[in-house]
mmCIF file of C-alpha atoms and ligand atoms in Angstrom:
data_model
loop_
_atom_site.group_PDB
_atom_site.id
_atom_site.type_symbol
_atom_site.label_atom_id
_atom_site.label_comp_id
_atom_site.label_asym_id
_atom_site.label_seq_id
_atom_site.Cartn_x
_atom_site.Cartn_y
_atom_site.Cartn_z
ATOM 1 C CA MET A 1 24.324 -4.928 3.830
ATOM 2 C CA GLN A 2 21.216 -6.113 2.323
ATOM 3 C CA ASN A 3 19.131 -3.851 0.081
ATOM 4 C CA LEU A 4 16.443 -2.644 1.924
ATOM 5 C CA THR A 5 14.519 -1.984 -1.801
ATOM 6 C CA ASP A 6 14.362 -5.097 -2.823
ATOM 7 C CA PRO A 7 10.516 -6.877 -2.410
ATOM 8 C CA ARG A 8 12.233 -10.561 -1.399
ATOM 9 C CA VAL A 9 14.671 -8.566 1.413
ATOM 10 C CA ILE A 10 11.145 -6.681 2.530
ATOM 11 C CA HIS A 11 9.311 -10.068 2.553
ATOM 12 C CA ALA A 12 11.290 -12.301 4.031
ATOM 13 C CA LEU A 13 12.641 -9.376 7.477
ATOM 14 C CA LEU A 14 8.461 -9.433 8.219
ATOM 15 C CA ALA A 15 7.598 -12.978 7.562
ATOM 16 C CA LYS A 16 11.375 -14.107 9.598
ATOM 17 C CA ASN A 17 10.359 -11.633 12.840
ATOM 18 C CA GLY A 18 6.426 -12.789 12.437
ATOM 19 C CA ALA A 19 5.080 -8.868 11.607
ATOM 20 C CA ALA A 20 2.712 -8.229 8.404
ATOM 21 C CA LEU A 21 2.181 -5.126 6.000
ATOM 22 C CA LYS A 22 -0.516 -3.264 7.966
ATOM 23 C CA LYS A 23 -2.607 -1.517 5.278
ATOM 24 C CA ALA A 24 -4.568 0.104 8.598
ATOM 25 C CA LEU A 25 -1.121 1.952 9.406
ATOM 26 C CA GLY A 26 -0.171 3.368 6.663
ATOM 27 C CA GLN A 27 2.233 0.782 5.223
ATOM 28 C CA ASN A 28 4.051 1.111 2.060
ATOM 29 C CA PHE A 29 7.226 0.528 1.824
ATOM 30 C CA LEU A 30 9.527 1.854 -0.105
ATOM 31 C CA ILE A 31 11.311 0.164 -2.815
ATOM 32 C CA ASP A 32 13.031 2.459 -6.195
ATOM 33 C CA PRO A 33 16.051 2.444 -5.318
ATOM 34 C CA SER A 34 16.709 5.699 -6.007
ATOM 35 C CA VAL A 35 14.508 7.890 -3.170
ATOM 36 C CA CYS A 36 15.801 7.132 -0.301
ATOM 37 C CA PRO A 37 18.924 8.891 -0.652
ATOM 38 C CA ALA A 38 17.327 11.583 -2.860
ATOM 39 C CA MET A 39 15.496 12.955 0.262
ATOM 40 C CA ALA A 40 18.296 12.252 2.719
ATOM 41 C CA GLU A 41 20.228 14.740 0.577
ATOM 42 C CA GLU A 42 17.427 17.504 -0.320
ATOM 43 C CA ALA A 43 17.277 17.003 4.229
ATOM 44 C CA GLY A 44 19.654 18.848 4.495
ATOM 45 C CA ILE A 45 21.575 17.129 7.189
ATOM 46 C CA GLY A 46 24.851 18.480 8.274
ATOM 47 C CA ALA A 47 27.784 16.822 10.841
ATOM 48 C CA ASN A 48 26.017 18.252 13.750
ATOM 49 C CA THR A 49 22.782 17.788 12.739
ATOM 50 C CA CYS A 50 20.209 15.316 14.552
ATOM 51 C CA ALA A 51 17.125 13.822 12.406
ATOM 52 C CA LEU A 52 13.591 13.366 13.003
ATOM 53 C CA GLU A 53 12.170 10.489 11.418
ATOM 54 C CA ILE A 54 8.563 9.556 11.131
ATOM 55 C CA GLY A 55 7.462 5.470 10.715
ATOM 56 C CA PRO A 56 11.151 4.333 9.634
ATOM 57 C CA GLY A 57 9.237 0.525 8.685
ATOM 58 C CA VAL A 58 12.345 -1.661 7.522
ATOM 59 C CA GLY A 59 14.501 1.469 7.727
ATOM 60 C CA VAL A 60 15.023 2.390 4.076
ATOM 61 C CA LEU A 61 15.750 5.470 4.869
ATOM 62 C CA THR A 62 16.815 5.273 7.857
ATOM 63 C CA VAL A 63 19.938 3.840 6.532
ATOM 64 C CA GLU A 64 20.509 7.513 4.437
ATOM 65 C CA LEU A 65 19.776 9.509 7.651
ATOM 66 C CA ALA A 66 22.194 7.946 9.829
ATOM 67 C CA LYS A 67 25.596 7.955 6.902
ATOM 68 C CA ARG A 68 25.009 10.711 6.736
ATOM 69 C CA ALA A 69 24.012 12.428 10.157
ATOM 70 C CA LYS A 70 25.225 12.487 13.702
ATOM 71 C CA LYS A 71 22.204 11.535 15.387
ATOM 72 C CA VAL A 72 19.102 9.672 14.225
ATOM 73 C CA LEU A 73 16.075 8.817 16.080
ATOM 74 C CA ALA A 74 12.613 7.504 14.321
ATOM 75 C CA PHE A 75 9.427 6.601 15.530
ATOM 76 C CA GLU A 76 7.693 3.612 14.970
ATOM 77 C CA VAL A 77 3.738 2.856 16.913
ATOM 78 C CA ASP A 78 4.299 -0.765 15.208
ATOM 79 C CA ARG A 79 5.848 -2.813 17.389
ATOM 80 C CA ALA A 80 6.183 -5.811 15.119
ATOM 81 C CA LEU A 81 8.990 -3.844 13.058
ATOM 82 C CA LEU A 82 10.621 -3.268 16.020
ATOM 83 C CA PRO A 83 13.084 -6.414 15.817
ATOM 84 C CA VAL A 84 13.330 -6.240 12.104
ATOM 85 C CA LEU A 85 14.748 -3.039 12.208
ATOM 86 C CA ASP A 86 17.913 -3.933 15.280
ATOM 87 C CA GLU A 87 18.180 -6.806 12.080
ATOM 88 C CA THR A 88 18.846 -4.243 9.450
ATOM 89 C CA LEU A 89 20.395 -0.654 11.905
ATOM 90 C CA ALA A 90 22.765 -3.472 12.890
ATOM 91 C CA GLU A 91 26.324 -1.596 11.663
ATOM 92 C CA PHE A 92 24.888 1.545 12.722
ATOM 93 C CA SER A 93 25.711 2.808 16.673
ATOM 94 C CA ASN A 94 23.761 6.474 16.257
ATOM 95 C CA VAL A 95 20.539 5.276 15.682
ATOM 96 C CA THR A 96 17.544 5.412 19.010
ATOM 97 C CA VAL A 97 13.897 4.336 17.456
ATOM 98 C CA ARG A 98 11.247 4.332 19.916
ATOM 99 C CA ASN A 99 8.930 2.592 19.367
ATOM 100 C CA GLU A 100 5.656 5.548 20.121
ATOM 101 C CA ASP A 101 3.060 7.239 18.712
ATOM 102 C CA VAL A 102 4.280 10.305 16.699
ATOM 103 C CA LEU A 103 0.902 12.297 17.727
ATOM 104 C CA LYS A 104 0.852 11.210 21.413
ATOM 105 C CA ALA A 105 4.609 11.329 21.883
ATOM 106 C CA ASP A 106 6.130 14.332 23.980
ATOM 107 C CA LEU A 107 8.007 15.839 21.023
ATOM 108 C CA ALA A 108 9.396 19.236 23.078
ATOM 109 C CA ALA A 109 10.647 16.601 25.554
ATOM 110 C CA VAL A 110 12.249 14.150 23.452
ATOM 111 C CA LEU A 111 14.223 16.432 21.400
ATOM 112 C CA LYS A 112 15.162 17.994 24.719
ATOM 113 C CA THR A 113 17.455 14.768 25.425
ATOM 114 C CA GLU A 114 18.203 12.916 23.131
ATOM 115 C CA ALA A 115 19.151 16.267 20.264
ATOM 116 C CA ALA A 116 20.642 18.140 22.150
ATOM 117 C CA GLY A 117 23.605 20.925 21.073
ATOM 118 C CA LEU A 118 22.222 19.234 17.361
ATOM 119 C CA ASP A 119 20.885 20.769 14.412
ATOM 120 C CA VAL A 120 16.891 19.065 14.029
ATOM 121 C CA VAL A 121 15.879 18.494 10.260
ATOM 122 C CA VAL A 122 12.379 15.676 9.781
ATOM 123 C CA CYS A 123 13.169 13.451 7.060
ATOM 124 C CA ALA A 124 10.269 10.884 6.677
ATOM 125 C CA ASN A 125 7.892 8.837 4.098
ATOM 126 C CA LEU A 126 5.509 10.107 6.413
ATOM 127 C CA PRO A 127 2.308 7.326 6.559
ATOM 128 C CA TYR A 128 -0.344 9.218 4.202
ATOM 129 C CA TYR A 129 -3.177 8.649 7.247
ATOM 130 C CA ILE A 130 -2.136 11.384 9.167
ATOM 131 C CA THR A 131 0.101 14.109 7.004
ATOM 132 C CA SER A 132 -1.648 16.939 8.325
ATOM 133 C CA PRO A 133 -1.855 15.844 11.928
ATOM 134 C CA VAL A 134 1.269 15.416 11.384
ATOM 135 C CA LEU A 135 2.776 18.542 10.154
ATOM 136 C CA MET A 136 0.726 20.591 12.433
ATOM 137 C CA LYS A 137 1.851 19.193 15.002
ATOM 138 C CA LEU A 138 5.930 19.364 14.305
ATOM 139 C CA LEU A 139 5.445 23.710 13.081
ATOM 140 C CA GLU A 140 2.393 24.015 15.713
ATOM 141 C CA SER A 141 4.062 23.025 18.766
ATOM 142 C CA ARG A 142 7.634 25.062 17.815
ATOM 143 C CA LEU A 143 10.302 23.104 18.233
ATOM 144 C CA PRO A 144 13.734 23.748 17.160
ATOM 145 C CA ILE A 145 13.092 22.184 13.503
ATOM 146 C CA ARG A 146 14.913 23.459 10.363
ATOM 147 C CA THR A 147 13.733 20.748 7.782
ATOM 148 C CA ILE A 148 10.027 19.191 7.416
ATOM 149 C CA THR A 149 11.103 17.081 4.158
ATOM 150 C CA VAL A 150 8.225 13.930 3.743
ATOM 151 C CA MET A 151 6.778 11.938 1.407
ATOM 152 C CA VAL A 152 2.888 13.056 1.058
ATOM 153 C CA GLN A 153 0.440 12.367 -1.230
ATOM 154 C CA LYS A 154 0.684 13.961 -4.451
ATOM 155 C CA GLU A 155 -2.743 16.304 -3.798
ATOM 156 C CA ALA A 156 -1.403 17.185 -0.586
ATOM 157 C CA ALA A 157 1.991 18.263 -2.400
ATOM 158 C CA GLU A 158 -0.796 20.296 -4.224
ATOM 159 C CA ARG A 159 -2.628 21.455 -1.503
ATOM 160 C CA LEU A 160 0.362 22.285 1.547
ATOM 161 C CA CYS A 161 2.319 24.229 -0.742
ATOM 162 C CA ALA A 162 0.160 25.568 -2.527
ATOM 163 C CA ALA A 163 0.397 30.057 -2.890
ATOM 164 C CA VAL A 164 -1.761 31.416 0.029
ATOM 165 C CA GLY A 165 -4.761 33.118 -1.873
ATOM 166 C CA THR A 166 -4.641 30.606 -4.615
ATOM 167 C CA ARG A 167 -8.003 27.815 -5.415
ATOM 168 C CA GLU A 168 -5.794 25.297 -4.392
ATOM 169 C CA SER A 169 -5.552 26.748 -1.262
ATOM 170 C CA GLY A 170 -6.902 25.662 2.072
ATOM 171 C CA ALA A 171 -6.721 26.275 5.801
ATOM 172 C CA VAL A 172 -3.871 23.888 5.750
ATOM 173 C CA THR A 173 -1.564 26.124 3.544
ATOM 174 C CA VAL A 174 -2.510 28.829 5.180
ATOM 175 C CA ALA A 175 -1.054 27.046 8.150
ATOM 176 C CA VAL A 176 1.961 25.917 6.732
ATOM 177 C CA ALA A 177 2.911 29.419 5.383
ATOM 178 C CA TYR A 178 2.461 30.541 8.305
ATOM 179 C CA TYR A 179 4.938 28.338 9.550
ATOM 180 C CA ALA A 180 7.183 27.340 6.912
ATOM 181 C CA ARG A 181 8.702 28.646 3.093
ATOM 182 C CA ALA A 182 7.512 25.567 1.347
ATOM 183 C CA GLU A 183 8.945 23.814 -1.802
ATOM 184 C CA ARG A 184 8.125 21.324 -3.514
ATOM 185 C CA LEU A 185 10.926 19.424 -5.200
ATOM 186 C CA PHE A 186 9.880 15.831 -6.751
ATOM 187 C CA GLY A 187 7.561 12.870 -7.925
ATOM 188 C CA VAL A 188 7.075 9.895 -7.121
ATOM 189 C CA GLY A 189 5.403 7.207 -8.170
ATOM 190 C CA ARG A 190 3.084 4.825 -7.157
ATOM 191 C CA ASN A 191 4.816 1.853 -8.226
ATOM 192 C CA SER A 192 7.678 3.306 -6.412
ATOM 193 C CA PHE A 193 6.099 1.569 -3.409
ATOM 194 C CA LEU A 194 5.355 -1.776 -1.430
ATOM 195 C CA PRO A 195 2.476 -2.098 -1.773
ATOM 196 C CA PRO A 196 1.977 0.295 -4.264
ATOM 197 C CA PRO A 197 -0.851 2.477 -2.916
ATOM 198 C CA LYS A 198 -3.573 3.876 -5.431
ATOM 199 C CA VAL A 199 -2.358 7.633 -5.255
ATOM 200 C CA ASP A 200 1.433 9.335 -6.556
ATOM 201 C CA SER A 201 2.929 10.992 -4.154
ATOM 202 C CA GLU A 202 5.016 14.257 -4.388
ATOM 203 C CA VAL A 203 8.439 14.748 -1.834
ATOM 204 C CA ILE A 204 8.453 18.012 -0.518
ATOM 205 C CA ARG A 205 10.394 20.557 2.159
ATOM 206 C CA LEU A 206 9.161 22.939 5.134
ATOM 207 C CA THR A 207 12.011 25.444 5.719
ATOM 208 C CA VAL A 208 10.463 26.882 9.460
ATOM 209 C CA ARG A 209 11.081 30.285 9.461
ATOM 210 C CA GLU A 210 12.975 31.895 12.419
ATOM 211 C CA LYS A 211 9.711 33.891 13.087
ATOM 212 C CA PRO A 212 5.933 34.324 11.123
ATOM 213 C CA PRO A 213 5.655 36.510 7.855
ATOM 214 C CA VAL A 214 2.686 37.917 9.133
ATOM 215 C CA ASP A 215 2.084 39.454 13.152
ATOM 216 C CA VAL A 216 -1.023 38.004 15.157
ATOM 217 C CA SER A 217 -2.247 39.198 18.839
ATOM 218 C CA ASP A 218 -3.638 35.735 18.935
ATOM 219 C CA GLU A 219 -2.615 33.266 17.312
ATOM 220 C CA ALA A 220 -5.932 30.141 18.339
ATOM 221 C CA ARG A 221 -7.721 33.311 17.449
ATOM 222 C CA PHE A 222 -6.191 33.240 13.840
ATOM 223 C CA PHE A 223 -6.793 29.821 13.475
ATOM 224 C CA ARG A 224 -10.028 29.897 13.870
ATOM 225 C CA VAL A 225 -10.895 32.432 11.839
ATOM 226 C CA VAL A 226 -8.895 30.535 9.049
ATOM 227 C CA ARG A 227 -10.230 27.968 9.722
ATOM 228 C CA ALA A 228 -13.844 29.271 9.792
ATOM 229 C CA ALA A 229 -13.404 31.482 6.360
ATOM 230 C CA PHE A 230 -12.508 27.485 4.494
ATOM 231 C CA GLY A 231 -14.894 25.645 7.056
ATOM 232 C CA GLN A 232 -17.693 26.244 3.603
ATOM 233 C CA ARG A 233 -15.915 26.627 0.477
ATOM 234 C CA ARG A 234 -18.088 27.871 -1.154
ATOM 235 C CA LYS A 235 -19.830 29.595 0.144
ATOM 236 C CA THR A 236 -18.457 33.951 0.897
ATOM 237 C CA ALA A 237 -16.161 34.343 3.349
ATOM 238 C CA GLU A 238 -18.635 36.193 5.166
ATOM 239 C CA ASN A 239 -21.903 32.861 4.998
ATOM 240 C CA SER A 240 -18.366 30.942 5.999
ATOM 241 C CA LEU A 241 -17.473 32.786 9.369
ATOM 242 C CA SER A 242 -20.603 33.790 11.152
ATOM 243 C CA ALA A 243 -21.092 29.844 10.663
ATOM 244 C CA GLY A 244 -17.970 29.271 11.585
ATOM 245 C CA LEU A 245 -17.654 31.337 14.627
ATOM 246 C CA GLY A 246 -21.139 31.295 15.763
ATOM 247 C CA LEU A 247 -21.211 35.958 14.835
ATOM 248 C CA PRO A 248 -23.603 37.882 13.257
ATOM 249 C CA LYS A 249 -23.538 37.871 9.431
ATOM 250 C CA GLU A 250 -22.724 41.776 10.536
ATOM 251 C CA THR A 251 -20.569 41.687 12.711
ATOM 252 C CA VAL A 252 -17.943 39.411 9.340
ATOM 253 C CA GLY A 253 -19.839 41.671 7.300
ATOM 254 C CA ALA A 254 -18.230 44.541 9.624
ATOM 255 C CA ALA A 255 -15.090 43.470 9.501
ATOM 256 C CA LEU A 256 -15.155 42.923 6.555
ATOM 257 C CA ASP A 257 -15.107 45.851 5.571
ATOM 258 C CA ALA A 258 -12.668 47.270 7.981
ATOM 259 C CA CYS A 259 -10.487 45.162 6.003
ATOM 260 C CA GLY A 260 -11.369 46.481 3.041
ATOM 261 C CA LEU A 261 -12.756 43.370 1.827
ATOM 262 C CA ALA A 262 -14.934 42.638 -0.520
ATOM 263 C CA ARG A 263 -18.222 41.448 1.902
ATOM 264 C CA SER A 264 -18.721 38.039 -1.313
ATOM 265 C CA VAL A 265 -15.097 37.409 -0.690
ATOM 266 C CA ARG A 266 -14.043 33.736 -0.527
ATOM 267 C CA ALA A 267 -11.647 32.762 1.019
ATOM 268 C CA GLU A 268 -8.794 30.772 -1.324
ATOM 269 C CA LYS A 269 -8.490 34.532 -2.642
ATOM 270 C CA LEU A 270 -7.829 36.223 1.102
ATOM 271 C CA THR A 271 -3.822 36.252 2.014
ATOM 272 C CA LEU A 272 -1.990 36.233 5.337
ATOM 273 C CA ALA A 273 -2.321 39.677 5.409
ATOM 274 C CA ASP A 274 -5.871 39.569 4.791
ATOM 275 C CA PHE A 275 -6.619 36.490 7.222
ATOM 276 C CA ALA A 276 -3.963 38.599 9.975
ATOM 277 C CA ALA A 277 -6.290 41.891 9.308
ATOM 278 C CA LEU A 278 -9.750 39.889 9.668
ATOM 279 C CA SER A 279 -8.871 38.119 13.692
ATOM 280 C CA GLU A 280 -7.949 41.651 14.961
ATOM 281 C CA ALA A 281 -10.769 43.520 13.103
ATOM 282 C CA LEU A 282 -13.071 39.967 14.772
ATOM 283 C CA ASN A 283 -11.588 40.333 18.333
HETATM 284 N N1 SAM B 301 9.891 5.070 5.813
HETATM 285 C C1 SAM B 301 9.638 3.637 5.323
HETATM 286 C C2 SAM B 301 10.038 3.224 3.887
HETATM 287 O O1 SAM B 301 9.951 4.202 3.446
HETATM 288 O O2 SAM B 301 9.944 2.774 3.454
HETATM 289 C C3 SAM B 301 8.600 3.159 6.118
HETATM 290 C C4 SAM B 301 7.249 4.529 5.638
HETATM 291 S S1 SAM B 301 5.705 3.816 5.839
HETATM 292 C C5 SAM B 301 4.820 4.961 4.179
HETATM 293 C C6 SAM B 301 5.133 4.440 7.205
HETATM 294 C C7 SAM B 301 4.889 4.379 8.058
HETATM 295 O O3 SAM B 301 4.776 4.662 9.700
HETATM 296 C C8 SAM B 301 4.958 2.939 9.016
HETATM 297 O O4 SAM B 301 6.491 2.132 8.823
HETATM 298 C C9 SAM B 301 4.398 2.912 9.960
HETATM 299 O O5 SAM B 301 4.187 2.032 10.687
HETATM 300 C C10 SAM B 301 4.275 4.054 10.953
HETATM 301 N N2 SAM B 301 4.012 4.693 11.879
HETATM 302 C C11 SAM B 301 2.480 4.764 11.118
HETATM 303 N N3 SAM B 301 1.608 5.682 12.234
HETATM 304 C C12 SAM B 301 2.751 5.985 12.668
HETATM 305 C C13 SAM B 301 2.016 7.058 13.971
HETATM 306 N N4 SAM B 301 1.705 7.406 14.341
HETATM 307 N N5 SAM B 301 3.644 6.679 15.073
HETATM 308 C C14 SAM B 301 4.916 6.786 14.561
HETATM 309 N N6 SAM B 301 4.996 5.472 12.608
HETATM 310 C C15 SAM B 301 3.742 5.607 12.252
#
């Protein structure tokens, strides 16, 4: 088997198949041999698991997933990488590569046919330009996914895994906490990639909750309130909510009063329970 963490091997594979590294698709390939086995180990793969990978690249993580999982389902948007993957994954009969944009794919339908009867985990070195939309799609679609173990930018890891109600939190923190338990696993320096990106990275794991930790009668409204509250970070939640939801300040103020919250509170101080109560009060 070729050493897919050797830059010379990667360049040769791409050249042979008429492919080139595409910055616009977030193609920073892992070249640190310790990272992919560690990610695959942390993904919680068992004998009956389908591992869903987003962006297999030349297959360096895919191989580690294929060794451990019953099945690997990988979405790669770059058609030029398909012949490369055919070659690097030739010895595995349990891998399916789909040439599809993960953001456009009907994941529920694909998993229904490709992963019937299997536990599903996601494991990926995500293309960073779509980190939040991919994670939100995976979480919001209520897919039968148990864990999501992914490489993200260090700054994204800090935001995604922050405790709700702290300065590091944002709308995406609240969304992640609503659907999952988030953990930061280990850091990965920029020189572990070909080419090295301008930022360091971190592997995080989201363990999807069976049930959200707060009761919300209308999730769409709950998330509108969360996004509006964080819409203008430096302003009070009263001002941001009023502007973001198009409501009179007095209406928002009365809702904050009803929830026992100060009118001067900022979004970053609010807990999940506060957001849930506010979204009910603003109904
Ligand atoms: N897994 C490989 C590794 O670790 O070396 C490659 C990771 S690279 C950071 C991201 C990969 O995602 C690239 O192969 C890129 O072509 C692919 N990609 C980018 N946008 C995508 C999308 N919307 N849907 C599916 N794959 C995408």
